[in-house]
Amino acid sequence: MPRPNRSTGTPGRAPLSRGPREAKNISGTQVGGARNIASKGANALNWPWSGPNGADFWPRVAGRADLVRPARAGWRWLIKHSGPQQRVCLFFARPPVNPSSPSSLPPGFSWVSFITMQLKTPIPAMPAMPAMPALSGVCLPRQVRRVVPLFLAVFCLVFYLSLTGTFAEFHGGLARQSKCRLFPRKIWQSWKVNPFEFEERDLNVARSWTSTNPGYRYEVLTDQNDLHYVETNFGPDGLNRPDIVETYRSLTAQIIKADLLRYLVMYVDGGVYADIDVEALRPLERFIPERFNEADMDLVIGVEIDEPDFNDHAILGPKSQSFCQWTFISKPRQPVMMRLVNRILEWLHDHSVKQGKPISDLELDFDDIISGTGPSAFTEAVLAEMSARTGQEVTWKTFHDIPESKLVGGILVLTVEAFAAGQGHSDSGNHNARSALVKHHYHASGWPNRHPRFKHPLYGEVEQCNWNKQCVAEWDANTAAFAALSPEEQEQQIAMKQAADAAEAEMSVEDLAGDDGDLGLAIE
């Protein structure tokens, strides 16, 4: 007859079979009719399947839901987790012999014996959801119930971004945007050599920028380091624009490289750009009139040519209305700069296809440069940007003969006197005026020699008229009369002109030699 269990008073006996060795994470003490837990097959248990305190569970084996069985067929065991003491009870149950059984056992089973085990290490339990407080009688507002999922989604997103580092990059982007409320305090120029090798002429002009703006950084990109700048900022580690890098590397026309480089620099870094032969007459703080807020603008430009009466002229028309791009100010990452760059790449590609030559071998004249990369291209891009920002077409009419600066679509346009004073046209005034901010000396503008203007064989360049209406009208009349001549008459006229030019040149040489002789006698 089985002995009564000292702990429960229920009949019990030790299992008749021996099981595997004891698991390493538990040790047992004899309780009830069990002698040694080593015979109970405890190592077959998969402890992470233990439930919350006091909960009954059936151990699993090899990921299956089968009940761990002792050697005797039909017998099962049940485990009770005792809670904070980290003790478990291993109960052995046998098949039913009568319909009544403890409610904690599977239906039809009855207790036989149990073992109490002290764990050497805590049972790793699956995380359980915290018990929710009773909300009987509490009803959350519908608006709150709708917001809760959104709040959780935002929380999860922020948590994910913080783990991946994207949140830091996003925060850095916001910081850069806040800083871009002001124009970068940086002056950019480009030239053949670095400032330590400047000629005295260029050095004096460059000093005008640093002396009047001591709080600004100053940098010159040269023929030796310009490609490195482009590769760094537009290569794989930058904006990853291999088309820009390859195009810039292929260019041999220095004026096109100079135009393209200024747009690239202004897009990446922003600041003030000025050609090497442009002198600063006033500090940069005077460039923006006091009535304007610097935070409200992204670009500061000035009028260069304002001669709309020549808009229909075959040669002068495309360049009769233009903004100045030998000096301008920009905040970084302005879309207008990148659109201008993309337009230049397309323009170069079109000419390459048209001429059947690589970009490095293109033959381009003065007007090609002006319309493709120079002031005309710059003006077209700016007007398009203004139109996009304001939602209505902005034409040159808005800036014709403006008496004061005008802000349109976040782009501040200064009067012609600001950046282009002393031109002798466009009512540009002179450099002594209070509104004159820079002076263009033109000594670095020798590129038209390599990309010549249209020059009539008899009457030369119409640009020599410097936008004088009477002069241009005479040039037009003379060239029209020449075009009406027969080819033989045209050749005769050209031969006569060439002979006259040769005679004039010879006389000039003789006069120069005579002056040298007179000078030599005077010195003696």
XYZ file of C-alpha atoms in Angstrom:
524
model
C 0.000 0.000 0.000
C 1.520 3.316 -0.911
C 2.684 5.609 1.833
C 0.817 8.871 2.319
C 2.639 11.890 0.931
C 3.988 13.971 3.831
C 3.405 17.197 2.012
C 0.012 16.614 0.483
C -1.392 13.574 2.152
C -2.032 12.072 -1.258
C -0.910 8.580 -2.061
C 2.346 8.475 -3.971
C 5.263 6.351 -4.955
C 8.531 6.865 -6.724
C 8.643 6.207 -10.470
C 9.719 2.710 -11.366
C 12.061 3.677 -14.199
C 15.311 5.580 -14.316
C 15.713 8.422 -16.760
C 18.641 10.392 -18.173
C 21.162 12.238 -16.098
C 20.120 15.305 -14.136
C 20.149 18.579 -16.022
C 23.028 20.870 -15.115
C 20.886 23.822 -14.174
C 18.896 22.141 -11.390
C 19.553 20.209 -8.212
C 16.954 18.116 -6.396
C 15.958 17.219 -2.853
C 13.928 14.179 -1.907
C 10.349 15.072 -1.190
C 7.443 12.657 -1.023
C 8.186 9.242 -2.421
C 10.967 10.315 -4.840
C 14.566 9.346 -4.035
C 16.630 11.163 -6.603
C 15.686 13.636 -9.314
C 18.385 12.112 -11.484
C 15.916 9.407 -12.338
C 13.224 11.828 -13.454
C 14.666 12.850 -16.798
C 14.834 16.549 -15.896
C 17.296 17.319 -18.645
C 14.599 16.598 -21.201
C 12.784 19.735 -20.121
C 13.021 22.805 -22.269
C 13.021 25.419 -19.505
C 12.339 28.557 -21.595
C 8.821 27.201 -21.999
C 8.073 27.838 -18.325
C 5.118 30.060 -17.744
C 4.383 32.807 -15.254
C 4.466 32.190 -11.504
C 2.219 29.358 -10.419
C 1.156 28.485 -13.949
C 0.914 24.867 -15.057
C 2.675 23.819 -18.230
C 3.667 20.696 -20.087
C 7.342 20.611 -21.086
C 8.155 20.296 -24.755
C 10.774 18.195 -26.499
C 12.548 18.974 -29.778
C 10.134 21.800 -30.529
C 7.107 19.471 -30.442
C 4.037 19.844 -28.343
C 4.328 16.203 -27.173
C 4.268 15.659 -23.432
C 7.508 14.429 -21.935
C 6.791 10.882 -20.832
C 8.481 8.773 -18.162
C 9.493 5.270 -19.085
C 6.211 3.741 -17.911
C 3.670 3.974 -20.701
C 0.745 6.277 -20.152
C 2.394 8.217 -17.299
C 2.992 11.944 -17.569
C 4.583 14.592 -15.473
C 3.523 18.124 -14.714
C 5.616 21.019 -13.479
C 4.533 23.787 -11.130
C 6.746 26.900 -10.949
C 6.768 28.207 -7.383
C 7.711 31.829 -8.149
C 10.346 34.091 -6.615
C 12.016 31.210 -4.731
C 13.005 29.724 -8.102
C 11.746 26.294 -7.049
C 9.729 23.954 -9.224
C 7.668 20.917 -8.391
C 7.846 17.945 -10.711
C 4.616 15.962 -10.426
C 4.123 12.498 -11.828
C 0.698 11.557 -13.015
C -0.722 8.250 -14.073
C -3.646 7.381 -16.294
C -7.037 7.635 -14.663
C -8.397 4.878 -12.561
C -11.545 6.763 -11.656
C -13.271 9.776 -13.187
C -12.358 12.134 -10.329
C -8.984 13.872 -10.509
C -7.399 17.142 -9.347
C -8.373 20.038 -11.540
C -4.732 20.966 -12.136
C -4.119 17.729 -14.062
C -5.194 16.916 -17.579
C -8.625 15.343 -17.605
C -8.563 11.799 -16.273
C -5.102 11.905 -14.631
C -4.316 11.663 -10.881
C -1.271 12.508 -8.773
C 1.301 9.834 -7.994
C 4.292 11.721 -6.601
C 6.206 14.931 -6.943
C 9.734 16.243 -6.609
C 10.711 19.751 -5.500
C 13.762 21.100 -7.356
C 15.912 24.119 -6.477
C 17.263 25.797 -9.620
C 20.943 26.662 -9.764
C 20.106 29.313 -12.370
C 16.771 31.090 -12.768
C 14.351 29.665 -15.275
C 14.420 31.909 -18.333
C 10.825 32.863 -18.816
C 9.249 34.282 -21.907
C 8.435 37.970 -21.459
C 4.855 38.383 -20.425
C 2.632 41.324 -21.165
C 2.006 43.367 -18.036
C -1.415 42.982 -16.604
C -3.702 45.748 -17.716
C -5.615 47.544 -15.014
C -9.285 47.004 -14.980
C -11.025 49.530 -17.153
C -14.547 48.622 -16.321
C -16.712 51.598 -16.825
C -13.875 53.561 -18.534
C -14.291 54.456 -22.195
C -11.525 56.314 -24.056
C -12.683 59.026 -26.432
C -12.772 58.026 -30.065
C -10.211 60.717 -30.954
C -7.763 59.233 -28.441
C -8.271 55.710 -29.782
C -7.529 56.979 -33.286
C -4.364 58.797 -32.221
C -2.840 55.945 -30.218
C -1.820 53.816 -33.278
C -0.299 56.863 -34.935
C 1.620 57.712 -31.790
C 2.962 54.173 -31.566
C 3.956 54.237 -35.250
C 5.828 57.515 -34.803
C 7.547 56.175 -31.705
C 8.660 53.040 -33.554
C 9.894 55.113 -36.498
C 11.937 57.426 -34.282
C 13.352 54.441 -32.432
C 14.345 52.778 -35.722
C 15.939 55.951 -37.066
C 17.919 56.384 -33.869
C 19.267 52.840 -34.195
C 20.256 53.180 -37.844
C 21.782 56.655 -37.530
C 19.329 58.129 -40.008
C 17.836 60.313 -37.308
C 21.225 61.910 -36.722
C 21.603 62.612 -40.430
C 18.083 64.041 -40.550
C 18.828 66.255 -37.560
C 22.049 67.360 -39.225
C 20.105 68.236 -42.361
C 17.738 70.396 -40.335
C 20.703 72.109 -38.730
C 22.189 72.872 -42.136
C 18.872 74.249 -43.316
C 18.639 76.536 -40.302
C 22.151 77.817 -40.936
C 21.250 78.531 -44.560
C 18.920 81.262 -43.451
C 22.004 83.428 -43.996
C 24.417 83.456 -46.912
C 27.652 81.583 -46.187
C 30.465 83.961 -45.212
C 32.751 82.739 -47.956
C 34.279 84.482 -51.002
C 35.159 82.359 -54.033
C 37.332 83.202 -57.020
C 38.983 81.116 -59.739
C 42.173 81.725 -61.666
C 45.082 80.029 -63.382
C 47.373 80.084 -60.333
C 47.072 80.297 -56.560
C 47.122 83.674 -54.741
C 50.809 83.350 -53.826
C 51.629 83.518 -57.540
C 49.256 86.348 -58.484
C 50.550 89.197 -60.585
C 50.478 92.559 -58.834
C 47.433 93.536 -60.859
C 45.414 90.514 -59.729
C 46.732 90.668 -56.184
C 45.521 94.225 -55.642
C 42.055 93.393 -56.913
C 41.845 90.236 -54.773
C 42.885 92.171 -51.667
C 39.879 94.428 -52.097
C 37.656 91.491 -51.112
C 39.630 90.395 -48.073
C 40.304 93.911 -46.773
C 36.675 95.048 -46.958
C 35.349 91.740 -45.587
C 37.743 90.556 -42.843
C 35.122 88.228 -41.349
C 34.795 86.158 -44.529
C 36.759 83.110 -45.623
C 38.502 83.472 -48.947
C 39.409 80.720 -51.403
C 40.722 80.568 -54.949
C 40.215 77.509 -57.142
C 42.986 77.139 -59.693
C 43.742 75.177 -62.842
C 45.577 72.726 -60.578
C 42.913 72.013 -57.939
C 39.584 72.692 -59.664
C 39.182 69.113 -60.904
C 39.840 67.786 -57.408
C 37.035 69.981 -56.080
C 34.622 68.664 -58.711
C 35.626 65.020 -58.163
C 35.313 65.361 -54.387
C 31.873 66.949 -54.383
C 30.312 65.217 -57.388
C 32.108 61.874 -57.335
C 30.989 58.642 -55.599
C 31.696 60.064 -52.138
C 29.807 63.263 -52.918
C 26.640 63.818 -54.925
C 27.517 60.893 -57.206
C 27.158 62.686 -60.526
C 29.673 60.943 -62.789
C 28.279 62.822 -65.800
C 29.322 66.137 -64.260
C 32.776 64.861 -63.339
C 33.413 63.324 -66.755
C 32.173 66.394 -68.621
C 34.303 68.746 -66.563
C 37.329 66.502 -67.028
C 36.794 66.509 -70.804
C 36.511 70.274 -71.223
C 39.409 72.129 -72.824
C 37.710 75.517 -73.292
C 38.753 77.469 -70.201
C 35.840 79.899 -70.345
C 33.317 77.040 -70.281
C 35.138 75.451 -67.355
C 35.140 78.793 -65.537
C 31.401 79.251 -66.063
C 30.534 75.688 -65.091
C 32.810 75.754 -62.044
C 31.172 78.836 -60.509
C 27.740 77.218 -60.752
C 29.016 73.988 -59.193
C 30.693 75.835 -56.332
C 27.634 77.927 -55.612
C 25.459 74.818 -55.588
C 27.682 72.910 -53.177
C 28.968 75.627 -50.842
C 27.260 78.879 -51.693
C 28.679 82.259 -50.719
C 29.990 85.077 -52.906
C 31.481 84.474 -56.335
C 33.542 87.114 -58.135
C 35.725 86.926 -61.240
C 39.409 87.523 -60.607
C 39.274 90.930 -62.324
C 36.347 92.230 -60.247
C 37.177 94.707 -57.493
C 35.060 95.128 -54.360
C 34.130 98.784 -53.811
C 31.946 98.251 -50.742
C 31.752 95.687 -47.909
C 29.454 92.767 -48.583
C 27.140 93.874 -45.789
C 26.193 96.762 -48.060
C 25.163 94.459 -50.921
C 21.715 93.831 -49.423
C 19.659 96.984 -48.828
C 18.494 97.454 -45.245
C 14.818 97.175 -46.136
C 15.305 93.510 -47.100
C 15.728 90.516 -44.803
C 18.590 88.205 -45.742
C 16.563 85.203 -44.592
C 13.930 85.941 -47.248
C 16.259 85.491 -50.220
C 18.359 82.696 -51.710
C 20.160 84.583 -54.472
C 21.506 88.116 -54.979
C 22.215 89.154 -58.566
C 22.490 92.356 -60.564
C 21.518 93.636 -63.994
C 24.327 93.695 -66.575
C 22.753 94.630 -69.913
C 19.376 96.346 -70.109
C 18.846 97.185 -73.787
C 15.490 95.645 -74.748
C 15.265 97.861 -77.850
C 17.744 95.476 -79.487
C 15.758 92.388 -78.565
C 15.007 91.588 -82.222
C 18.531 92.207 -83.500
C 20.052 89.126 -85.122
C 23.353 89.391 -83.231
C 22.665 91.628 -80.222
C 19.189 90.329 -79.424
C 20.091 87.202 -77.396
C 22.414 89.222 -75.132
C 20.470 92.502 -74.905
C 18.801 91.602 -71.585
C 20.928 89.792 -69.069
C 21.881 89.473 -65.449
C 25.494 89.719 -64.388
C 27.301 86.500 -63.487
C 30.807 87.843 -62.908
C 29.582 88.567 -59.367
C 26.637 87.057 -57.500
C 25.702 85.617 -54.103
C 23.936 82.322 -53.462
C 22.912 80.034 -50.664
C 23.957 76.388 -51.140
C 21.833 73.715 -52.818
C 19.728 76.108 -54.839
C 17.785 74.187 -57.542
C 18.397 76.960 -60.080
C 22.136 76.241 -59.955
C 21.717 72.531 -60.601
C 19.191 73.113 -63.375
C 21.688 75.460 -64.978
C 24.413 72.830 -64.714
C 22.162 70.182 -66.246
C 21.243 72.557 -69.056
C 24.932 73.123 -69.827
C 25.562 69.374 -69.981
C 22.708 68.986 -72.461
C 23.969 71.935 -74.499
C 27.463 70.454 -74.736
C 26.058 67.067 -75.710
C 23.919 68.617 -78.447
C 26.901 70.462 -79.926
C 28.999 67.304 -79.719
C 26.385 65.393 -81.710
C 25.896 68.241 -84.165
C 29.609 68.638 -84.877
C 30.389 64.934 -84.644
C 33.215 65.659 -82.209
C 33.961 64.911 -78.563
C 33.397 67.713 -76.067
C 37.122 68.349 -75.857
C 37.281 69.262 -79.581
C 34.193 71.461 -79.930
C 34.506 74.668 -81.934
C 32.444 77.422 -80.314
C 32.272 81.147 -81.053
C 31.556 84.086 -78.757
C 27.795 83.934 -79.119
C 27.791 80.176 -78.504
C 29.526 80.716 -75.165
C 27.296 83.606 -74.123
C 24.108 81.671 -74.833
C 25.348 78.260 -73.673
C 27.135 78.909 -70.381
C 27.432 82.681 -69.947
C 25.097 85.550 -68.994
C 22.311 84.583 -71.407
C 22.143 81.024 -70.058
C 22.331 82.350 -66.495
C 19.523 84.847 -67.145
C 17.263 82.264 -68.746
C 17.660 79.928 -65.766
C 16.994 82.690 -63.214
C 13.840 83.930 -64.962
C 12.543 80.353 -65.150
C 13.213 79.922 -61.426
C 11.349 83.133 -60.606
C 8.398 82.004 -62.693
C 8.303 78.644 -60.931
C 8.450 80.225 -57.491
C 5.847 82.916 -58.089
C 3.478 80.783 -60.138
C 3.360 83.288 -62.981
C 5.613 84.080 -65.919
C 8.367 86.529 -65.052
C 9.942 88.314 -68.021
C 12.662 90.917 -68.427
C 10.004 93.591 -68.395
C 9.954 93.228 -64.598
C 13.565 94.445 -64.378
C 13.816 96.953 -67.200
C 15.076 100.315 -65.986
C 14.422 99.489 -62.312
C 15.277 102.474 -60.067
C 15.899 100.301 -57.000
C 16.501 96.688 -56.019
C 13.619 94.256 -56.415
C 12.907 90.928 -54.674
C 11.072 88.379 -56.829
C 10.505 84.791 -55.723
C 13.306 84.875 -53.158
C 15.819 86.302 -55.658
C 17.068 89.838 -55.047
C 17.885 91.764 -58.225
C 20.090 94.838 -57.800
C 20.167 97.781 -60.191
C 22.602 97.810 -63.105
C 24.815 100.276 -61.253
C 25.499 97.785 -58.466
C 27.578 95.200 -60.362
C 27.937 96.718 -63.862
C 28.560 100.432 -63.449
C 30.568 102.409 -66.011
C 29.699 100.325 -69.076
C 28.572 103.258 -71.188
C 25.192 101.687 -71.865
C 22.088 100.443 -70.052
C 22.071 103.644 -67.983
C 24.765 102.051 -65.831
C 26.088 105.254 -64.278
C 29.630 105.277 -62.928
C 31.729 103.736 -60.186
C 31.630 106.842 -58.015
C 27.931 106.362 -57.346
C 26.901 105.261 -53.874
C 25.059 102.241 -55.261
C 28.112 100.935 -57.166
C 29.350 97.864 -55.303
C 32.012 96.348 -57.601
C 34.190 97.383 -60.525
C 34.897 95.035 -63.412
C 38.354 95.705 -64.886
C 38.041 93.162 -67.769
C 41.775 92.413 -67.800
C 41.053 88.678 -67.432
C 38.513 88.659 -70.269
C 40.771 87.516 -73.083
C 38.695 84.471 -73.923
C 36.954 86.152 -76.942
C 40.287 85.870 -78.763
C 39.860 82.084 -78.718
C 36.110 82.262 -79.295
C 35.730 85.273 -81.623
C 32.637 87.334 -82.164
C 31.066 87.607 -85.575
C 33.261 89.983 -87.534
C 32.078 91.343 -90.845
C 34.895 91.392 -93.453
C 34.284 95.109 -94.126
C 32.544 96.560 -91.070
C 33.880 94.504 -88.208
C 31.986 93.652 -84.989
C 28.660 95.243 -84.195
C 29.586 95.045 -80.492
C 32.062 97.852 -81.166
C 29.037 100.143 -81.255
C 28.558 99.446 -77.531
C 24.775 99.480 -77.866
C 24.680 102.897 -79.528
C 21.511 102.930 -81.588
C 22.837 105.131 -84.411
C 26.022 103.123 -84.742
C 24.141 99.831 -84.800
C 21.722 101.185 -87.410
C 24.644 102.200 -89.680
C 26.293 98.814 -89.226
C 23.052 97.074 -90.153
C 22.611 99.257 -93.253
C 26.190 98.743 -94.453
C 26.135 94.996 -93.967
C 22.770 94.761 -95.713
C 24.144 96.716 -98.690
C 27.188 94.439 -98.814
C 24.947 91.366 -98.814
C 23.106 92.762 -101.847
C 26.323 92.819 -103.932
C 27.261 90.050 -106.293
C 29.957 87.621 -105.124
C 32.503 89.257 -107.460
C 31.725 92.721 -106.101
C 31.958 91.434 -102.546
C 35.402 89.951 -103.224
C 36.535 93.228 -104.750
C 35.306 95.191 -101.731
C 37.061 92.803 -99.364
C 40.345 93.050 -101.302
C 40.228 96.840 -101.183
C 39.573 96.758 -97.429
C 42.454 94.381 -96.806
C 44.844 96.580 -98.795
C 43.750 99.649 -96.856
C 44.207 97.850 -93.535
C 47.698 96.687 -94.537
C 48.744 100.203 -95.491
C 47.406 101.585 -92.233
C 49.266 98.955 -90.245
C 52.530 99.766 -92.060
C 52.147 103.448 -91.315
C 51.553 102.658 -87.659
C 54.808 100.688 -87.481
C 56.755 103.530 -89.097
C 55.232 106.034 -86.711
C 56.184 103.853 -83.771
C 59.773 103.522 -85.042
C 59.989 107.282 -85.487
C 58.793 107.853 -81.963
C 61.487 105.495 -80.675
C 64.170 107.390 -82.628
C 63.016 110.722 -81.310
C 63.023 109.301 -77.821
C 66.557 107.997 -78.274
C 67.828 111.405 -79.467
C 66.162 113.088 -76.546
C 67.822 110.737 -74.087
C 71.218 111.321 -75.657
